[in-house]
Tab-separated table of C-alpha atoms in Angstrom:
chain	number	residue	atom	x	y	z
A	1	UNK	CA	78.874	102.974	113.310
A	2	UNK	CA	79.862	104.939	109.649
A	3	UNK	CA	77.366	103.994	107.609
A	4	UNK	CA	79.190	104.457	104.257
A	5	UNK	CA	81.372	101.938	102.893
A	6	UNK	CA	84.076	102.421	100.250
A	7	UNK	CA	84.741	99.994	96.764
A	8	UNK	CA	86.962	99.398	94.676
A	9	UNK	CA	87.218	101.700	91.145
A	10	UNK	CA	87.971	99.086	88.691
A	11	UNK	CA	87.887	94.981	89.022
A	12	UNK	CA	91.267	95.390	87.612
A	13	UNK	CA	92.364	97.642	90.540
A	14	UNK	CA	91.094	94.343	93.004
A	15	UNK	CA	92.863	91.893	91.242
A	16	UNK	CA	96.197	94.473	91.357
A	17	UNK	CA	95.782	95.022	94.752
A	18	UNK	CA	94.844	91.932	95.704
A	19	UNK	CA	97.357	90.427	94.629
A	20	UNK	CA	100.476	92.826	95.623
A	21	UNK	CA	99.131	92.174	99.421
A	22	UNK	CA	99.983	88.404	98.589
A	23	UNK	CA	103.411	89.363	96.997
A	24	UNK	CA	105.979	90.420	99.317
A	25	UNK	CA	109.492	89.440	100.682
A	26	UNK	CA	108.819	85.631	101.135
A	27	UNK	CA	107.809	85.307	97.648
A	28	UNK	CA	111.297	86.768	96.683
A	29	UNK	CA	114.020	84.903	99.250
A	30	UNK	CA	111.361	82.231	100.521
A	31	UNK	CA	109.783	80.370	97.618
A	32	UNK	CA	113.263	80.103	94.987
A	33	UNK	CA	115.795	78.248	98.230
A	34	UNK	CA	112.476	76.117	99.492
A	35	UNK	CA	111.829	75.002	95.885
A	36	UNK	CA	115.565	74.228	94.893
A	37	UNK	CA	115.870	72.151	98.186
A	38	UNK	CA	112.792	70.265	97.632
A	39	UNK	CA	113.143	68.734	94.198
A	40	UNK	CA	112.745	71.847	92.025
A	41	UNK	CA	110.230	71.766	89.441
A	42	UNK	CA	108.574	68.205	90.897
A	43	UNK	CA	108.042	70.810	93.928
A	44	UNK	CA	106.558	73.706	92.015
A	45	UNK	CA	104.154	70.674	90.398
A	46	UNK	CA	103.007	70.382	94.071
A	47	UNK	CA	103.015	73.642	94.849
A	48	UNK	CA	100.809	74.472	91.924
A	49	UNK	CA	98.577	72.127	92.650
A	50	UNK	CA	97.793	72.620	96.383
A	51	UNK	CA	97.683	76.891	95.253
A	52	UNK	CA	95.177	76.295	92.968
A	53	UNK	CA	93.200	73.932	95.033
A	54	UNK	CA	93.299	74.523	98.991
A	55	UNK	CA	94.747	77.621	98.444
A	56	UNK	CA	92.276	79.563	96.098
A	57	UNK	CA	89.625	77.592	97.668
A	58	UNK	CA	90.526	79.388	101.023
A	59	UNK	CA	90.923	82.356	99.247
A	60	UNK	CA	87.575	82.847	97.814
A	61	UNK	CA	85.908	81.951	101.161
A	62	UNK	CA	87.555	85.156	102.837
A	63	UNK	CA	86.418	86.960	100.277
A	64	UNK	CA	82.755	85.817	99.838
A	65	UNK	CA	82.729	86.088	103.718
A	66	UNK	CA	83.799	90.115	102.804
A	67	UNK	CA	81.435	90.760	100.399
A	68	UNK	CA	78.541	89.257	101.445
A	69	UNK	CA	79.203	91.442	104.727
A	70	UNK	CA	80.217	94.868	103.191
A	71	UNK	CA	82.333	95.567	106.645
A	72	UNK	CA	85.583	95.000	108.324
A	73	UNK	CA	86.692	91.448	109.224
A	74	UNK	CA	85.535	92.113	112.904
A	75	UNK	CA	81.798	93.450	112.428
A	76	UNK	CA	81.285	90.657	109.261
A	77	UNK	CA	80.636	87.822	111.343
A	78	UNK	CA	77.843	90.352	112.950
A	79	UNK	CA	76.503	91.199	110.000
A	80	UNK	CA	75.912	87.623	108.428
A	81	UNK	CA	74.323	87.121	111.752
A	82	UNK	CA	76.285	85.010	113.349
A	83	UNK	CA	78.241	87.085	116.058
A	84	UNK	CA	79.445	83.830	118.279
A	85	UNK	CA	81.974	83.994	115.644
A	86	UNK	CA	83.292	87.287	115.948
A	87	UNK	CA	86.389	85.969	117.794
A	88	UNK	CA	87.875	85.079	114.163
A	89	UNK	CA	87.910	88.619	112.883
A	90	UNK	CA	89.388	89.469	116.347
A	91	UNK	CA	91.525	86.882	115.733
A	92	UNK	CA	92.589	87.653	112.170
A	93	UNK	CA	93.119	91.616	113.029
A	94	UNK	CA	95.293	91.108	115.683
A	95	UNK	CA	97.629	88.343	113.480
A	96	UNK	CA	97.552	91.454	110.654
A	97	UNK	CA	98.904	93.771	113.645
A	98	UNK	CA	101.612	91.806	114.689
A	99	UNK	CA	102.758	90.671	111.449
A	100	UNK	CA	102.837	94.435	109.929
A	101	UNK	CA	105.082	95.568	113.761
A	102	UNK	CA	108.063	93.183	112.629
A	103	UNK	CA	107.444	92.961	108.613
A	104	UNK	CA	107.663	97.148	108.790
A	105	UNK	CA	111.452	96.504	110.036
A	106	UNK	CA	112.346	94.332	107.711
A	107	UNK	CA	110.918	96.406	104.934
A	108	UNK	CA	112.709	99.109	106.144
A	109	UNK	CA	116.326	97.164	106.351
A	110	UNK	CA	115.278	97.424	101.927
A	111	UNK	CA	114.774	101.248	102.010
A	112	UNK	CA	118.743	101.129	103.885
A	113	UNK	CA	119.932	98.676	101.005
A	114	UNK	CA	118.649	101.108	98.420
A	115	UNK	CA	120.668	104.170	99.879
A	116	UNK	CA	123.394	102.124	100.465
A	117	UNK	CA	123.635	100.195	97.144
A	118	UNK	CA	123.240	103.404	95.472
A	119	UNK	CA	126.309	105.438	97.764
A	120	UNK	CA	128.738	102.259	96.659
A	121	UNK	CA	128.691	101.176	100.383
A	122	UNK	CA	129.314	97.313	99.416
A	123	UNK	CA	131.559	98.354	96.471
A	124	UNK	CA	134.861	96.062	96.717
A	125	UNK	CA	133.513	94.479	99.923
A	126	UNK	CA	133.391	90.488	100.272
A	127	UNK	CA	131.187	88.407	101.745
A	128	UNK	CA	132.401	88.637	104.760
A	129	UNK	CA	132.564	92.092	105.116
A	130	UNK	CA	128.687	92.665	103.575
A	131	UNK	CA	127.827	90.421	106.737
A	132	UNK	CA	129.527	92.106	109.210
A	133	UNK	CA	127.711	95.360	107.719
A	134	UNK	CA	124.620	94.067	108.064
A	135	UNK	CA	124.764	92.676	111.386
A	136	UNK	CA	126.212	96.204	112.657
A	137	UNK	CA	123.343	98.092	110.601
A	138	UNK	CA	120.251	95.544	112.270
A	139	UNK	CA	122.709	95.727	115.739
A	140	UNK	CA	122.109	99.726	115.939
A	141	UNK	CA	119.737	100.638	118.148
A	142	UNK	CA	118.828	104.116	115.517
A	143	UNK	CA	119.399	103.848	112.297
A	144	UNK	CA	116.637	100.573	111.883
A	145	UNK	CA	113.983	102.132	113.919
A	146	UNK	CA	114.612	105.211	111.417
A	147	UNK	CA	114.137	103.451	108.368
A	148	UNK	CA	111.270	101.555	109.489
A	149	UNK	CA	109.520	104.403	111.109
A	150	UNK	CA	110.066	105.947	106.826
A	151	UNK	CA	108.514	102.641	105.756
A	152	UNK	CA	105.318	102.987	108.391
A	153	UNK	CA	104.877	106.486	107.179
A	154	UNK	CA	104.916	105.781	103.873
A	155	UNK	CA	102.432	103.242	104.313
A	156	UNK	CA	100.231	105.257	106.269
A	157	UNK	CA	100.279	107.961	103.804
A	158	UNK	CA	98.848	105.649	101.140
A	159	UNK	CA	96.242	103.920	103.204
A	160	UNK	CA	95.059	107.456	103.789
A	161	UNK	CA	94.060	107.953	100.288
A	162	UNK	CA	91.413	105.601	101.267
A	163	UNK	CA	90.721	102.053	99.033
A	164	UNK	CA	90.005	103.637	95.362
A	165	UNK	CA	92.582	106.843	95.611
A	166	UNK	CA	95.182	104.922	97.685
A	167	UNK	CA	95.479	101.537	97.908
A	168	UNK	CA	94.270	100.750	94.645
A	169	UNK	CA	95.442	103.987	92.587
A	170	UNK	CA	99.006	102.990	94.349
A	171	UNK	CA	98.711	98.992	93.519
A	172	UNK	CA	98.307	100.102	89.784
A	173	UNK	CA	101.626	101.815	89.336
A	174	UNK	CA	103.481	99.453	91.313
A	175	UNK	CA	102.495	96.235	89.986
A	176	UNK	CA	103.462	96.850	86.789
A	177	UNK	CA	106.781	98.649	87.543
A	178	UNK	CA	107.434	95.334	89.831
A	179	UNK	CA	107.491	93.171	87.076
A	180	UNK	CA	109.267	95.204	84.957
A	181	UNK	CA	112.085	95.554	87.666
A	182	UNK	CA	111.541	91.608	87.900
A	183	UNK	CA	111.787	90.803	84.407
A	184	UNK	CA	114.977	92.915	83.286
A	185	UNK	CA	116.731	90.947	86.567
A	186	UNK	CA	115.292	87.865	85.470
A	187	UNK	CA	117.398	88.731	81.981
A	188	UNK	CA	120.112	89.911	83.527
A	189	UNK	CA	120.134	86.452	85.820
A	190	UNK	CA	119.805	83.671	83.011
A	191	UNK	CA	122.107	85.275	80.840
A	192	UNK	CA	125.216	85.322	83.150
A	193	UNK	CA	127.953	82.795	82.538
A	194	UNK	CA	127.529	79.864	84.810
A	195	UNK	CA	124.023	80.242	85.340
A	196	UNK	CA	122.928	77.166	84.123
A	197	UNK	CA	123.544	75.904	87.367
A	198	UNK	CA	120.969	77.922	89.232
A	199	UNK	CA	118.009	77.171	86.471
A	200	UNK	CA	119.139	73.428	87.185
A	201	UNK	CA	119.027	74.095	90.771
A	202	UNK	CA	115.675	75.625	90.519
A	203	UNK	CA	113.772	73.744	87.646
A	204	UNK	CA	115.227	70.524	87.237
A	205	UNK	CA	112.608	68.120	88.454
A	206	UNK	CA	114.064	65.879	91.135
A	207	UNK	CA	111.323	62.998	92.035
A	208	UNK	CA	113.442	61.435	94.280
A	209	UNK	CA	113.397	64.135	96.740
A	210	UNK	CA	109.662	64.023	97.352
A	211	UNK	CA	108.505	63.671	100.901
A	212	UNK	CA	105.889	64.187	103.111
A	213	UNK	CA	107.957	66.838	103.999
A	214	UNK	CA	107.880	68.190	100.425
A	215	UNK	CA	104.225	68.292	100.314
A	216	UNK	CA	103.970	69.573	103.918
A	217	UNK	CA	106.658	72.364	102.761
A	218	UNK	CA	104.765	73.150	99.492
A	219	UNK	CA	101.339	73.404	101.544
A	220	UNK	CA	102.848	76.029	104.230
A	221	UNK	CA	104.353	78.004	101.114
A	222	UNK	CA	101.362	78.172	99.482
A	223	UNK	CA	99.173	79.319	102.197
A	224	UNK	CA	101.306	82.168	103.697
A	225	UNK	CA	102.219	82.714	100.189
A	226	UNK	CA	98.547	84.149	99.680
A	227	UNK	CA	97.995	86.064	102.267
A	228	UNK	CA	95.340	83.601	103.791
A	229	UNK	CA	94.387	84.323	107.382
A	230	UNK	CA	95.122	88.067	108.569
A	231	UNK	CA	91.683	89.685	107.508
A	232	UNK	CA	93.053	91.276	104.298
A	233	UNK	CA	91.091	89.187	102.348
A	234	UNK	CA	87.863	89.484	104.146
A	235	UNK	CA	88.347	93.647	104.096
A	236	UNK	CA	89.625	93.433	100.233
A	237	UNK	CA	86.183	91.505	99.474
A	238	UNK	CA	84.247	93.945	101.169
A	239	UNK	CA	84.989	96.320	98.695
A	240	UNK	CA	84.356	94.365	95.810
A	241	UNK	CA	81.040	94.918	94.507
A	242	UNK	CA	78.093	92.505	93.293
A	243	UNK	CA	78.854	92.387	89.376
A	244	UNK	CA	82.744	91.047	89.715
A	245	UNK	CA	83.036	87.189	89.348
A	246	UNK	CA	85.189	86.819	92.334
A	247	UNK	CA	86.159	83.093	91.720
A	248	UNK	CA	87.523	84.155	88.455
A	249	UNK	CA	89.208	87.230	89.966
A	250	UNK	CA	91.073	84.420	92.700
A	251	UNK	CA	92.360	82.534	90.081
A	252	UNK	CA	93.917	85.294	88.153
A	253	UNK	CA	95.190	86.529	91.965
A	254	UNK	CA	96.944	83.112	92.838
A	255	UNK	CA	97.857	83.005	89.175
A	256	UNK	CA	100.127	86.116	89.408
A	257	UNK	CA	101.365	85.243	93.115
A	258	UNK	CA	102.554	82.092	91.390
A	259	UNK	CA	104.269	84.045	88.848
A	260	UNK	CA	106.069	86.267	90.805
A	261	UNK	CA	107.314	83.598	93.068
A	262	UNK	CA	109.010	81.545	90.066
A	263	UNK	CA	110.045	85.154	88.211
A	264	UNK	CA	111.963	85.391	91.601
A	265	UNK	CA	113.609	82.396	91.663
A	266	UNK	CA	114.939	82.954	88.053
A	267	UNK	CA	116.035	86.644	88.816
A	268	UNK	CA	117.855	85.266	92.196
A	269	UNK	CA	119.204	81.772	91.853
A	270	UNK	CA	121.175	81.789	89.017
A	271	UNK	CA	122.706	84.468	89.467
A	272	UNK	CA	123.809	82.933	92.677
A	273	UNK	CA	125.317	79.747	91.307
A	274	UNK	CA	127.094	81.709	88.416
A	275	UNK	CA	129.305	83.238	91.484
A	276	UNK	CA	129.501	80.317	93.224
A	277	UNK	CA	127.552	81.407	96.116
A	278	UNK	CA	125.748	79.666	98.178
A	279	UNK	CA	121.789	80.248	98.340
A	280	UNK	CA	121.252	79.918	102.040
A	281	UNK	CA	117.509	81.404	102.766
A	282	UNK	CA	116.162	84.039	104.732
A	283	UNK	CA	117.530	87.512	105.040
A	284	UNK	CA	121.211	86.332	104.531
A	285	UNK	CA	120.417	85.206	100.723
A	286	UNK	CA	118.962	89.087	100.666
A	287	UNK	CA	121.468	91.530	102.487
A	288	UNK	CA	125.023	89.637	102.089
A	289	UNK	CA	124.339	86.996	99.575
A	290	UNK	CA	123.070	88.662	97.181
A	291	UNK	CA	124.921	92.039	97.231
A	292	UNK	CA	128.360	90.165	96.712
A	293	UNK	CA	126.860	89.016	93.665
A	294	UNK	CA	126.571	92.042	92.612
A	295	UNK	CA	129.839	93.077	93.275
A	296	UNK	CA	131.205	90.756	90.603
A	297	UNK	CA	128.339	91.218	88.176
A	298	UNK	CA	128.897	93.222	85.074
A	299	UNK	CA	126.729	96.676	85.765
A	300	UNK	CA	126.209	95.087	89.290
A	301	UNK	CA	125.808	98.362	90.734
A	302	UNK	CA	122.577	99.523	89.080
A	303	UNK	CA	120.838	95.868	89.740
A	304	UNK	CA	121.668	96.122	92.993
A	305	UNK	CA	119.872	99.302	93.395
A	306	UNK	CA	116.474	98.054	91.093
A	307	UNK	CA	116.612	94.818	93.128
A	308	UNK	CA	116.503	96.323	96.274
A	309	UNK	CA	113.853	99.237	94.746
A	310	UNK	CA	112.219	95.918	93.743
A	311	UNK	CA	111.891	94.256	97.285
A	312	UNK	CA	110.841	97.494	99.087
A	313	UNK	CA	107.654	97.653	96.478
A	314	UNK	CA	107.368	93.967	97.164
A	315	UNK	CA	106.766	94.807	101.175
A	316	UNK	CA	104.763	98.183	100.564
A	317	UNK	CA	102.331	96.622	98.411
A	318	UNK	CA	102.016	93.990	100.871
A	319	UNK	CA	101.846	96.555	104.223
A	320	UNK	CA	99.340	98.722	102.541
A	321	UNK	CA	97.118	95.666	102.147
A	322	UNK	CA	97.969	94.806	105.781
A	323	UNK	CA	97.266	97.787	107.292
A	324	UNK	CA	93.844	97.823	105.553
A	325	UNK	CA	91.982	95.514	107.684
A	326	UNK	CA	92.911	97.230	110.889
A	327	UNK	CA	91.763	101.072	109.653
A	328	UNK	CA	88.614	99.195	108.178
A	329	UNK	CA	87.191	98.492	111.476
A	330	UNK	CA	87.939	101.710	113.000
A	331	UNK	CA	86.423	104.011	109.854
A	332	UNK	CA	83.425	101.756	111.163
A	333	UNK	CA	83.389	102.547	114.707
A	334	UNK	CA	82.993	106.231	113.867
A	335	UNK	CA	86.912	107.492	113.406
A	336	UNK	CA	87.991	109.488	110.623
A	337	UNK	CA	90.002	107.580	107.933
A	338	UNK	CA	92.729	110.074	108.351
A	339	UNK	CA	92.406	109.312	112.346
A	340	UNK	CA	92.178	105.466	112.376
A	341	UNK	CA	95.258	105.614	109.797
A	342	UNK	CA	97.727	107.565	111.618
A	343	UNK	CA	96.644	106.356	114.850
A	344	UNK	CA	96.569	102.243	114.271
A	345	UNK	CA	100.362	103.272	111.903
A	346	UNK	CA	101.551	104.220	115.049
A	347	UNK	CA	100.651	102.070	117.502
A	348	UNK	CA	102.006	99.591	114.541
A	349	UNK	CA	105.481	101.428	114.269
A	350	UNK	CA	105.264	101.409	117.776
A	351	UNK	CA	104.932	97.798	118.766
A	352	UNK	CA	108.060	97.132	115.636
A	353	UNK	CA	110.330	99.197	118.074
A	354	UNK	CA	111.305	96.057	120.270
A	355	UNK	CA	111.279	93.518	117.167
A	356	UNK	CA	114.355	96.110	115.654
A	357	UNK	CA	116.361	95.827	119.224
A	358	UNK	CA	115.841	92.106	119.625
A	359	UNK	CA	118.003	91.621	116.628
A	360	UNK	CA	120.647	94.214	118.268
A	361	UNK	CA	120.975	95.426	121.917
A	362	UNK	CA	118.108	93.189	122.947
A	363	UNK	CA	119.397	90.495	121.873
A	364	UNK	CA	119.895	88.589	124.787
A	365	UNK	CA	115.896	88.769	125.809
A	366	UNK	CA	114.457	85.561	124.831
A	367	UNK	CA	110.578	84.695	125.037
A	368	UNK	CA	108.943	81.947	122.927
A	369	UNK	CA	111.188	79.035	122.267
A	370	UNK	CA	114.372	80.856	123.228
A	371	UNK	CA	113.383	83.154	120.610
A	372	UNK	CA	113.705	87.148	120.357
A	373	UNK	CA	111.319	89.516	120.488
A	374	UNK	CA	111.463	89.584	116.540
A	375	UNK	CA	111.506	85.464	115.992
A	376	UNK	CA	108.966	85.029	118.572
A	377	UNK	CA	106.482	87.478	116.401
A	378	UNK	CA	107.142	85.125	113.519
A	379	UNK	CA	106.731	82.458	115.146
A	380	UNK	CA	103.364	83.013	116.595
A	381	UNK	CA	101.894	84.375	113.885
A	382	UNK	CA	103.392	81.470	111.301
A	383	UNK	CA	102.726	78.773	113.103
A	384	UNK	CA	99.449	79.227	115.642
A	385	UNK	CA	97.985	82.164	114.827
A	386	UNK	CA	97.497	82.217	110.741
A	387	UNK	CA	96.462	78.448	110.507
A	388	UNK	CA	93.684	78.240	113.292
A	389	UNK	CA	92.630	81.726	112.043
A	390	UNK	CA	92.536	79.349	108.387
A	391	UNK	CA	91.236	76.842	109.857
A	392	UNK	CA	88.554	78.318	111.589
A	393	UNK	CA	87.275	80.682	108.063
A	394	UNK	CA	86.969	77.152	106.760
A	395	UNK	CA	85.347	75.537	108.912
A	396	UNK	CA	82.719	79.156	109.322
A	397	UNK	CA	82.241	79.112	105.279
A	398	UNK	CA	81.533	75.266	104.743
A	399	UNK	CA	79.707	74.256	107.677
A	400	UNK	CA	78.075	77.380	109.020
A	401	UNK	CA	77.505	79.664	106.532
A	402	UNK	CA	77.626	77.480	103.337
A	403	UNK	CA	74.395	78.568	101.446
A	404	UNK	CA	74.979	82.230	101.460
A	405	UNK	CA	78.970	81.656	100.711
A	406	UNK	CA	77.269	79.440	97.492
A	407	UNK	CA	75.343	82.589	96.370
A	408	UNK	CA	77.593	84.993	96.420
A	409	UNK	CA	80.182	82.569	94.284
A	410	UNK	CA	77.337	81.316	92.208
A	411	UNK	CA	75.692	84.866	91.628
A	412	UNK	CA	72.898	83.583	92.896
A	413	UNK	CA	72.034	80.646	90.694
A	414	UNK	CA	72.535	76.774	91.204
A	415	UNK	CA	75.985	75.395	92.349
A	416	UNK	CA	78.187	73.961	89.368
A	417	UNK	CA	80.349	71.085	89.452
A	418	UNK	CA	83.475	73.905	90.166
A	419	UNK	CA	81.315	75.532	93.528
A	420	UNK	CA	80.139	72.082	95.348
A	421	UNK	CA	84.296	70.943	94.540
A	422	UNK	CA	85.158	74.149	96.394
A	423	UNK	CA	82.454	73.411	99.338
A	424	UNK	CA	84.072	69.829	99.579
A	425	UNK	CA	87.901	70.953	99.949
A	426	UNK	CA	86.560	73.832	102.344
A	427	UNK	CA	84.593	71.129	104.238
A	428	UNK	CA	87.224	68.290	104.478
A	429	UNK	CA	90.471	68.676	102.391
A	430	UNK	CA	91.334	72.569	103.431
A	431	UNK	CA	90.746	72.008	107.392
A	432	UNK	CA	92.851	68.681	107.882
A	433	UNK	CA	95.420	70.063	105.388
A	434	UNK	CA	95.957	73.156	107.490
A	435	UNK	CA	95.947	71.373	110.881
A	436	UNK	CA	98.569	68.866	109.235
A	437	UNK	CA	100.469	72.714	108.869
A	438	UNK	CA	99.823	73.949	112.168
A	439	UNK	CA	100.613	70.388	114.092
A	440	UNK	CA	103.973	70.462	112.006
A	441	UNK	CA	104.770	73.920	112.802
A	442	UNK	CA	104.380	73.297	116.633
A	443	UNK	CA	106.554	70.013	116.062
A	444	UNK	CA	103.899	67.796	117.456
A	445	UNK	CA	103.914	65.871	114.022
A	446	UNK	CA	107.478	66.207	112.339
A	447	UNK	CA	107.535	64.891	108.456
């Protein structure tokens, strides 16, 4: 086992880095169509509210779990001293594996939309003609696997610069250039001629529209939203050392998670409506949608290019994070940082190979729910794997562990009135609220 174990430079460089693994690509074409469709701002009222309850409150328990630890998700449950649970790290690792195989492709369809907005590709194309562009690009069987195999090494080159010289050195130059890049499109969005309709679209509170569904929608948001569930939160609170207040630090992390994902619906939907597009969601809002907007927008050209630069720091921030969790437990084993890096990066790359082809040549290979290889990935991990892995930290951090998670949130003095609220959601609230999510996503309840 290595007996060394790296931390973070700065609090600030946590919170920074923290928080980029929780924003990534479903914050930017996810949260803005699932909000407009679901009442607007009496949605984000919800959404808010469940964020900053079940949400953080699962947060912090990963995180607690990490640092009272000091190791990878994996050898925590050792260390606390209860190894009958080690099946959740297991658990958790593999989910961040998967995940990062078909979230490396998509990433890497950004890194194409960057060279081609930037070469005028798209330039007097409709929208039409941007689809059928796209679905020959994702249909080659090369040029994909390229650009994700350019995303995976750029990833792996930062996550071996280790947690203070890589992840977090990288986190603090692109966090701020993201929402700089968001901002300006943000300006650029409300200020077009018609775009009223979008911020109507997108903020107008619309009770009437609130379901159960609503509320079960606003729930799954926020909990992929943060990142909850794939061990990155466990690893990132290993790192964090005994002085930093980590349930202030999770506040200010859902806090800017929140931010991002509204920032994104003001840069995107407006913008949308002004041309009279429709904001369908999923990757056809992001690489057809979006680039015939820019075709008609004044100096479309150049926000094409920072939107897509935008998205690709969007997914690396979020990779790097993923990645983390997986290197963490083999630096522990013994391996080299440089070793476990490049060698878990490409078994990663590896295993994205057949999500690329499903969406092309391999197309007609089906496996869960008639589902390619690509949608079956998503599927497993969305709706099975991250909630019982949820679920289960939940359960581990109110009921088994609950007097050490209480120290290390209360710095070792007595529970407030904020800490024993956070033990009851983790006990009660948090565990039937997730397996509400997970019996919804395998459509044995429908809302």
């Amino acid at each position: 086992m290595n007996t060394t174990h790296e931390n973070w430079g700065s609090r600030l460089g946590f919170i920074l880095a923290t928080a980029g693994s929780a924003i990534g690509l479903g914050n930017i074409w996810k949260f803005p169509y699932i909000a407009g469709e679901n009442g607007g701002a009496a949605f984000i009222i919800i959404y808010l509210g469940i964020v900053f309850t079940i949400g953080l409150s699962v947060m912090l328990a990963e995180i607690a779990i990490g640092r009272s630890a000091q190791t990878d998700a994996i050898n925590a449950f050792r260390k606390i001293g209860k190894p009958g649970w080690t099946f959740v790290g297991v658990l958790a690792v593999i989910t961040a594996v998967i995940i990062l195989s078909f979230y490396s492709v998509v990433a890497g369809w950004c890194i194409a939309y960057i060279v081609k907005s930037a070469g005028g590709t798209f330039s007097g194309m409709d929208a039409e003609a941007i689809g059928g562009s796209f679905g020959a690009f994702i249909g080659s069987p090369v040029a994909p696997i390229v650009y994700h195999g350019i995303f995976a090494a750029v990833t792996i080159t930062i996550v071996i610069g280790g947690v203070s010289g890589g992840i977090e050195k990288t986190s603090k130059f692109l966090m701020p250039l993201f929402f700089v890049i968001l901002v300006a499109l943000v300006a650029r969005s409300v200020t077009l001629p018609g775009a009223e309709k979008g911020l109507e679209f997108f903020l107008a509170p619309d009770f009437s529209k609130i379901s159960a569904h609503t509320v079960m929608a606003a729930l799954g948001q926020a909990f992929f939203s943060l990142s909850l569930g794939m061990a990155i939160l466990l690893t990132f609170g290993s790192y964090v050392d005994r002085q930093t207040n980590i349930g202030k630090s999770v506040v200010q992390i859902a806090f800017l998670d929140t931010l991002v994902a509204i920032l994104a619906g003001l840069a995107i939907l407006p913008a949308v409506f002004a041309f009279g597009m429709d904001p369908a969601a999923g990757p056809g809002l992001t690489f057809v949608t979006l680039p015939t907007v820019f075709n008609s927008m004044p100096g479309g050209y150049f926000f094409a290019i920072i939107f897509f630069v935008l998205l690709t720091i969007a997914a690396l921030t979020s990779s790097i994070s993923i990645l983390e969790p997986v290197v963490a437990f083999f630096t522990n084993m013994g391996l080299s940082r440089k070793t476990a890096t490049i060698g878990s990066g490409v078994v990663i790359f590896l295993l994205g190979i057949p999500s690329s082809l499903s969406v092309g040549i391999w197309s007609d290979i089906h496996f869960i729910k008639g589902q390619g290889f690509l949608d079956s990935a998503s599927w497993l991990t969305d709706k099975l794997m991250l909630p019982v892995g949820g679920m289960l930290i939940c359960i581990f951090t109110g009921w088994v562990i609950a007097p050490i998670a209480i120290r290390e949130v209360s710095g070792d003095g007595e529970p407030g009135v904020l800490t024993k609220a956070w033990m009851f959601i983790l006990r009660y609230v948090a565990p039937i609220a997730i397996l509400l999510i997970l019996l919804s996503g395998l459509e044995i309840l429908k809302f």
